[in-house]
XYZ file of C-alpha atoms in Angstrom:
467
model
C 10.057 -86.941 -85.749
C 9.191 -84.657 -88.594
C 6.309 -82.552 -86.588
C 8.686 -82.400 -83.295
C 11.618 -80.931 -85.661
C 9.228 -78.580 -87.421
C 8.340 -77.317 -84.067
C 11.941 -77.119 -82.078
C 13.277 -75.040 -85.150
C 9.922 -72.725 -85.287
C 10.353 -72.215 -81.777
C 14.715 -71.150 -82.572
C 12.870 -68.762 -84.974
C 10.827 -67.163 -83.024
C 13.478 -66.905 -80.274
C 16.133 -65.723 -82.727
C 13.922 -62.924 -84.300
C 12.650 -61.735 -81.233
C 16.341 -61.008 -80.235
C 17.137 -59.284 -83.006
C 14.310 -57.276 -82.679
C 15.076 -56.354 -79.334
C 18.540 -55.296 -80.005
C 17.206 -53.677 -83.391
C 14.846 -51.332 -81.451
C 17.765 -50.482 -78.383
C 19.748 -49.676 -81.104
C 17.099 -47.831 -82.793
C 16.112 -45.448 -79.829
C 19.625 -45.060 -78.275
C 19.037 -46.861 -75.122
C 21.885 -49.057 -75.239
C 24.651 -48.381 -77.867
C 24.662 -51.983 -80.138
C 26.845 -51.717 -83.258
C 24.955 -51.683 -86.152
C 27.099 -54.764 -87.621
C 25.701 -56.355 -84.154
C 22.137 -55.552 -85.274
C 22.186 -56.108 -88.786
C 24.139 -59.775 -87.809
C 21.379 -60.851 -85.431
C 18.966 -59.981 -87.892
C 20.445 -61.967 -90.662
C 21.008 -65.072 -88.321
C 17.235 -65.069 -87.714
C 16.041 -65.003 -91.273
C 18.636 -67.958 -91.480
C 16.569 -69.901 -89.119
C 13.551 -69.007 -90.228
C 14.821 -69.910 -93.850
C 15.474 -73.642 -92.264
C 11.753 -73.642 -90.413
C 10.175 -73.154 -93.950
C 12.506 -75.621 -95.590
C 11.059 -78.141 -92.939
C 7.635 -76.501 -92.985
C 7.147 -77.166 -96.883
C 4.279 -75.110 -97.461
C 3.661 -71.944 -99.423
C 1.928 -69.968 -96.446
C 4.999 -70.369 -94.185
C 7.588 -69.222 -97.483
C 5.261 -66.750 -98.297
C 5.215 -65.240 -94.533
C 9.154 -65.863 -94.524
C 9.971 -63.968 -97.689
C 8.296 -60.877 -96.181
C 10.557 -60.829 -93.418
C 13.384 -61.502 -96.038
C 11.724 -58.502 -98.216
C 11.888 -56.542 -95.309
C 15.365 -57.077 -94.320
C 16.775 -56.411 -97.767
C 14.628 -53.138 -97.935
C 16.058 -51.783 -94.598
C 19.801 -53.100 -95.770
C 20.122 -52.583 -99.355
C 17.341 -49.696 -99.969
C 19.390 -49.151 -103.532
C 18.642 -53.031 -104.830
C 15.036 -53.146 -103.148
C 14.060 -50.213 -105.192
C 14.641 -52.545 -108.382
C 12.981 -55.635 -107.417
C 9.259 -54.297 -107.436
C 9.454 -55.724 -110.977
C 8.381 -59.207 -109.774
C 5.883 -57.924 -107.582
C 4.450 -56.440 -110.960
C 5.193 -59.623 -112.930
C 2.940 -61.749 -110.226
C 0.143 -59.077 -110.231
C 0.156 -59.212 -114.074
C -0.125 -62.927 -113.768
C -2.931 -62.531 -111.167
C -4.898 -60.225 -113.400
C -4.913 -62.306 -116.240
C -6.962 -64.928 -114.275
C -9.673 -62.833 -112.590
C -12.287 -62.467 -115.823
C -12.034 -66.107 -117.089
C -12.153 -67.595 -113.053
C -15.331 -65.293 -112.608
C -17.324 -65.589 -115.981
C -16.443 -69.592 -115.910
C -17.060 -70.017 -112.246
C -20.341 -67.862 -112.322
C -21.944 -69.447 -115.305
C -21.471 -73.097 -113.904
C -22.746 -71.845 -110.437
C -25.786 -70.235 -112.129
C -26.214 -72.270 -115.605
C -25.560 -75.965 -113.759
C -28.170 -74.678 -110.866
C -31.608 -76.340 -110.833
C -33.340 -73.459 -108.997
C -32.861 -70.148 -110.063
C -35.156 -68.800 -107.607
C -32.458 -69.601 -104.990
C -29.841 -68.099 -106.793
C -32.037 -64.524 -106.378
C -32.252 -65.120 -103.118
C -28.768 -65.653 -102.256
C -27.848 -62.410 -104.119
C -30.697 -61.087 -101.730
C -29.392 -62.214 -98.907
C -25.175 -61.530 -99.703
C -26.545 -57.925 -100.174
C -27.864 -57.593 -96.750
C -25.193 -59.069 -95.342
C -22.728 -57.014 -97.212
C -24.753 -53.823 -95.963
C -25.050 -54.469 -92.588
C -21.457 -55.018 -91.924
C -20.057 -52.344 -93.990
C -22.040 -49.912 -91.943
C -20.763 -51.346 -88.846
C -17.445 -50.408 -90.129
C -17.911 -47.374 -91.058
C -19.074 -46.480 -87.544
C -16.027 -48.055 -86.264
C -13.894 -45.733 -88.033
C -15.701 -42.879 -87.460
C -15.846 -43.692 -83.632
C -11.925 -44.821 -83.624
C -10.644 -41.332 -85.242
C -12.423 -39.099 -83.196
C -11.354 -40.973 -80.204
C -7.395 -41.412 -81.188
C -7.875 -37.682 -82.986
C -4.999 -38.551 -84.940
C -4.856 -35.288 -87.284
C -4.708 -32.788 -84.533
C -1.973 -30.871 -84.307
C -0.348 -31.432 -87.885
C 1.355 -28.485 -89.207
C 0.582 -28.566 -93.154
C 3.931 -27.938 -94.739
C 2.876 -28.075 -98.300
C 2.168 -31.090 -100.374
C 4.847 -33.648 -101.334
C 4.831 -34.975 -105.346
C 1.701 -36.542 -106.014
C 1.765 -36.664 -109.946
C 0.404 -40.795 -109.748
C -3.214 -39.135 -108.547
C -5.499 -37.397 -110.207
C -9.017 -36.335 -108.976
C -11.857 -37.911 -110.580
C -15.168 -36.263 -112.251
C -17.804 -35.644 -109.810
C -20.118 -38.403 -110.448
C -24.295 -38.424 -110.141
C -26.174 -41.183 -109.348
C -26.914 -42.205 -112.660
C -23.158 -42.251 -113.770
C -22.566 -44.482 -110.771
C -25.244 -47.201 -111.964
C -24.449 -46.447 -115.732
C -20.694 -47.544 -114.572
C -21.858 -50.859 -113.051
C -23.220 -52.256 -116.482
C -20.687 -53.126 -118.838
C -20.769 -51.733 -122.956
C -17.959 -53.670 -124.281
C -16.978 -56.715 -122.179
C -13.709 -56.964 -123.659
C -13.493 -53.351 -122.430
C -14.982 -54.284 -118.680
C -12.112 -57.074 -118.854
C -9.336 -54.783 -120.197
C -10.129 -52.256 -117.754
C -10.394 -54.967 -114.378
C -14.020 -53.746 -114.188
C -14.868 -56.568 -111.562
C -18.411 -55.834 -111.355
C -19.032 -55.145 -115.062
C -17.744 -58.429 -115.252
C -20.417 -60.219 -113.101
C -23.072 -58.402 -114.399
C -22.236 -59.957 -117.587
C -21.503 -63.446 -116.037
C -24.465 -63.690 -114.532
C -26.761 -62.555 -116.966
C -24.444 -64.864 -119.623
C -25.226 -67.842 -117.185
C -29.078 -67.377 -117.089
C -29.244 -67.033 -120.754
C -27.491 -70.376 -121.008
C -30.008 -71.504 -118.321
C -32.901 -71.335 -120.207
C -31.541 -73.400 -123.248
C -32.758 -76.555 -123.887
C -30.075 -79.549 -122.321
C -29.088 -80.289 -125.330
C -27.724 -76.795 -126.261
C -26.513 -75.911 -123.270
C -24.242 -78.788 -122.421
C -21.313 -78.222 -124.313
C -21.239 -74.637 -123.045
C -21.168 -75.401 -119.326
C -19.301 -78.249 -120.299
C -16.892 -75.421 -121.595
C -17.208 -73.271 -118.547
C -16.744 -76.262 -116.174
C -13.405 -76.875 -118.023
C -12.476 -73.405 -118.222
C -12.437 -73.303 -114.537
C -10.999 -76.403 -113.874
C -8.024 -74.870 -116.164
C -7.984 -71.585 -114.286
C -7.699 -73.085 -110.966
C -4.637 -74.924 -112.291
C -2.963 -71.806 -113.456
C -3.446 -70.219 -110.683
C -1.695 -72.950 -108.683
C 1.302 -72.523 -111.155
C 1.087 -68.924 -110.560
C 1.522 -68.805 -106.819
C 4.912 -70.628 -106.852
C 5.925 -66.765 -108.054
C 4.185 -66.161 -104.736
C 7.056 -65.910 -102.058
C 9.258 -64.287 -104.680
C 6.503 -61.325 -105.431
C 5.542 -60.887 -101.228
C 9.388 -60.398 -100.958
C 10.199 -57.817 -103.584
C 6.536 -56.094 -102.644
C 7.818 -55.499 -98.944
C 11.641 -55.267 -100.292
C 10.462 -51.789 -102.299
C 8.147 -50.843 -99.892
C 10.792 -50.630 -97.033
C 13.105 -49.488 -99.157
C 11.499 -46.609 -100.356
C 9.438 -45.516 -97.250
C 12.199 -46.838 -94.896
C 11.117 -48.189 -90.821
C 11.203 -44.750 -89.614
C 7.815 -43.378 -91.288
C 6.669 -45.645 -88.614
C 7.848 -43.163 -86.654
C 6.305 -40.114 -87.971
C 2.551 -41.069 -88.717
C 2.781 -43.806 -86.265
C -0.728 -42.273 -84.285
C -2.775 -42.540 -87.638
C -1.418 -46.442 -88.335
C -2.198 -47.416 -85.024
C -5.621 -46.219 -85.128
C -6.023 -47.979 -88.466
C -4.736 -50.826 -86.793
C -6.789 -51.270 -83.610
C -9.659 -50.023 -85.588
C -9.261 -52.849 -88.208
C -8.427 -55.546 -85.054
C -11.845 -54.142 -83.400
C -13.787 -54.565 -86.511
C -12.246 -58.355 -86.773
C -13.207 -59.040 -83.206
C -16.616 -57.422 -82.591
C -18.248 -57.739 -86.080
C -16.019 -60.813 -87.934
C -15.707 -63.170 -85.150
C -19.227 -63.274 -83.405
C -20.830 -63.695 -87.074
C -18.431 -66.385 -87.464
C -19.887 -67.895 -84.363
C -23.346 -66.962 -85.071
C -23.287 -68.944 -88.684
C -21.294 -71.578 -87.057
C -18.691 -71.382 -89.246
C -14.938 -73.407 -87.947
C -13.182 -70.736 -86.439
C -10.005 -72.924 -86.568
C -10.449 -74.462 -90.143
C -11.670 -71.240 -91.618
C -8.324 -69.233 -90.174
C -6.167 -72.204 -91.743
C -7.302 -71.864 -95.387
C -7.420 -67.791 -95.227
C -3.956 -67.423 -93.882
C -2.850 -67.768 -97.164
C -4.818 -65.322 -99.332
C -4.796 -62.756 -96.727
C -0.986 -62.898 -96.683
C -0.490 -61.823 -100.342
C -3.144 -59.792 -99.853
C -0.855 -58.191 -96.948
C 2.104 -57.959 -99.075
C 1.190 -56.835 -102.356
C -1.743 -54.920 -101.281
C -4.333 -55.947 -103.994
C -7.231 -57.830 -103.284
C -7.100 -59.196 -106.970
C -3.777 -60.795 -105.937
C -5.956 -62.814 -103.744
C -9.001 -63.686 -104.977
C -8.135 -67.263 -106.681
C -6.557 -68.447 -103.933
C -9.358 -67.195 -101.653
C -11.587 -69.081 -104.038
C -10.040 -72.107 -103.910
C -9.535 -71.965 -100.334
C -13.140 -71.702 -99.226
C -14.472 -74.127 -101.890
C -11.962 -76.538 -100.043
C -13.336 -75.629 -96.767
C -16.408 -76.697 -97.858
C -18.322 -73.908 -99.251
C -19.980 -74.851 -102.402
C -18.225 -73.680 -105.662
C -21.445 -72.101 -106.876
C -21.794 -70.301 -103.915
C -17.958 -69.314 -103.900
C -18.451 -67.868 -107.847
C -21.461 -65.910 -106.646
C -20.919 -64.519 -103.501
C -17.041 -63.104 -103.332
C -16.863 -61.255 -106.885
C -20.065 -59.773 -105.901
C -18.440 -58.626 -102.482
C -14.982 -57.186 -104.300
C -17.556 -54.040 -105.022
C -20.268 -54.260 -102.145
C -18.337 -55.787 -99.087
C -14.917 -53.828 -98.789
C -14.851 -53.598 -94.989
C -11.519 -52.710 -94.590
C -11.633 -50.085 -97.279
C -14.750 -48.729 -95.810
C -13.596 -48.435 -92.880
C -10.368 -46.325 -93.856
C -12.414 -44.574 -95.673
C -14.339 -43.099 -92.673
C -11.010 -43.186 -90.628
C -9.037 -41.265 -93.658
C -11.763 -38.630 -94.171
C -12.174 -37.170 -90.561
C -8.540 -37.401 -90.195
C -8.397 -34.765 -93.353
C -10.356 -32.706 -91.771
C -8.464 -33.009 -88.301
C -5.284 -32.456 -89.728
C -6.751 -29.074 -91.573
C -8.252 -27.747 -88.531
C -11.948 -28.317 -89.505
C -14.097 -29.526 -86.887
C -17.015 -30.928 -88.632
C -20.096 -32.319 -86.184
C -21.188 -36.097 -86.598
C -23.957 -35.383 -89.194
C -21.440 -33.679 -91.665
C -19.022 -36.876 -90.869
C -21.827 -39.216 -91.309
C -22.819 -37.273 -94.872
C -19.455 -37.122 -95.368
C -18.500 -40.721 -95.269
C -21.791 -42.153 -97.239
C -20.694 -40.098 -99.837
C -17.500 -42.580 -99.905
C -19.325 -45.582 -100.067
C -21.530 -44.406 -102.750
C -18.286 -42.552 -105.120
C -15.984 -45.685 -104.142
C -18.532 -47.723 -106.148
C -17.422 -45.488 -109.262
C -13.600 -45.792 -109.100
C -13.142 -49.871 -108.886
C -10.187 -50.534 -110.881
C -8.491 -47.469 -110.463
C -4.825 -47.498 -109.228
C -4.844 -45.646 -105.395
C -8.155 -45.967 -105.535
C -8.807 -45.459 -102.165
C -7.039 -41.814 -102.290
C -8.479 -41.029 -105.531
C -12.370 -41.070 -104.160
C -10.573 -38.857 -100.727
C -9.470 -36.615 -103.381
C -12.855 -36.140 -105.391
C -14.846 -35.913 -101.654
C -12.676 -33.226 -100.469
C -13.182 -31.318 -103.255
C -16.780 -31.926 -102.865
C -16.412 -30.902 -98.985
C -14.149 -28.010 -99.569
C -11.240 -29.434 -97.662
C -7.779 -29.158 -98.349
C -5.899 -31.941 -100.173
C -2.404 -31.328 -98.426
C -3.191 -33.817 -95.795
C -4.307 -36.476 -98.236
C -0.862 -36.651 -99.689
C 0.446 -37.077 -96.329
C -1.458 -40.230 -95.956
C 0.150 -41.116 -99.075
C 3.379 -41.540 -97.460
C 2.279 -44.031 -95.513
C -0.421 -45.467 -98.107
C 1.031 -48.559 -98.695
C 1.472 -49.739 -94.619
C -2.083 -48.392 -94.227
C -3.169 -50.424 -97.469
C -1.650 -53.876 -96.178
C -3.907 -54.375 -93.602
C -7.237 -52.409 -95.177
C -6.843 -55.027 -98.099
C -5.725 -58.171 -95.322
C -9.653 -57.028 -94.003
C -11.314 -57.054 -97.331
C -10.345 -60.305 -98.121
C -11.027 -61.701 -94.680
C -14.489 -60.140 -94.552
C -15.196 -61.705 -97.981
C -14.198 -65.126 -97.288
C -16.274 -65.416 -93.839
C -19.069 -63.414 -96.311
C -18.858 -66.671 -98.452
C -19.133 -69.257 -95.831
C -22.103 -67.046 -94.290
C -24.017 -67.002 -96.947
C -23.195 -70.809 -97.591
C -23.960 -71.687 -94.191
C -27.273 -69.255 -94.146
C -28.811 -71.049 -97.562
C -27.953 -74.646 -95.656
C -25.202 -75.739 -97.989
C -21.929 -75.286 -96.312
C -20.357 -78.943 -95.738
C -18.712 -79.453 -92.353
C -17.053 -82.063 -93.712
C -15.646 -81.101 -97.204
C -14.031 -84.168 -99.051
C -11.284 -81.873 -99.833
C -10.076 -80.121 -96.816
C -7.310 -77.759 -96.699
C -4.085 -79.488 -95.893
C -5.049 -81.944 -99.247
C -5.431 -78.251 -100.798
C -1.831 -77.659 -99.686
C -0.524 -81.080 -100.864
C -2.075 -80.379 -104.510
C -0.345 -76.848 -104.601
C 2.824 -78.813 -103.805
């Protein structure tokens, strides 16, 4: 009875949203004169039905998705109010960031020191790096192909850069600088700056050192790490109650700040990125999931919530704790999740890699500069290297583009054109980053022969825990 009621309200919500969208588009393009009050009323009626659906469904993922719609409407109808709602998403992100370092430390230490076979840990790391390199290289070429086919940057008239005080081009880095950046000099500083890779390096070495101790001396610290990991997962569950509000506020701010009209101005570039990312999912990630026999339906159900959080907040970090929980729930051992996923946040940013290759050529096209395939490849490989050196920098992708533009004598103005829609592009690339890292974790678990096809805790039970 409850299931049929849920489906009925879900169908009503879909119909209401479709009708509201059709009238809004007809009114926007002056195809049919629809009074604005009617279009707005229809949208709010659709939202009311969606809220009713969320109450019936009673799960966090549904509330997050519904709050995205509510946030978009508030941003469109009340932009002045929406501009002040960003405080809620900032609070959520701050709380999430407090989880990252202790969670990575605890889970990695338990995964390594609690592991009976140190050689297997090394083999798992090598397999993960091989997988990351193959997938990100393919993402790079898909980005290049997409922008060369769409020619999205052609015909743009540069009119002067907008206000870009938030972005400062980073100093040029040598290979030595990039290598040094990987290793922490002060773990407290690494935690404060959100340097995930440095935290991973420290935790891995700490885990190996702990594994070398006698069982008597190892046990207290191992117990502490296990307790810390469990506590941080519970901490995550508490913070997730803020997710619908934070996500709605983030979307409201984005729409109120930029308006829906920006989609028209740079629709071609947005479409190029979104199509390229969809092609990457269908041509690379989906076949990889089939090849390694990952249960697609269960996997998609598990990643829906982390991806929706990543999409709305444009932060991979915000989705990390929930993604780790979800992967463990569908059958990936905690030691694999703890080792592979944080590593992927530095080496397996599929969406960002694809975006960087696409955006860098877009800059050249907008500037009227024809680059050969060799020059394009050199530029995007430079971008891949540089990106390892600016982890944790706000608007990191744009910062990287600025540094590369300076290296290849490209004008920076097209980068600030991208800045206008960077939030919309960031939503998609961050979602693919999270999806790619979740899949990588499951793939490595299967490759190691440790993926559990019938886990004791499935994702539905995880949803009940959250509720």
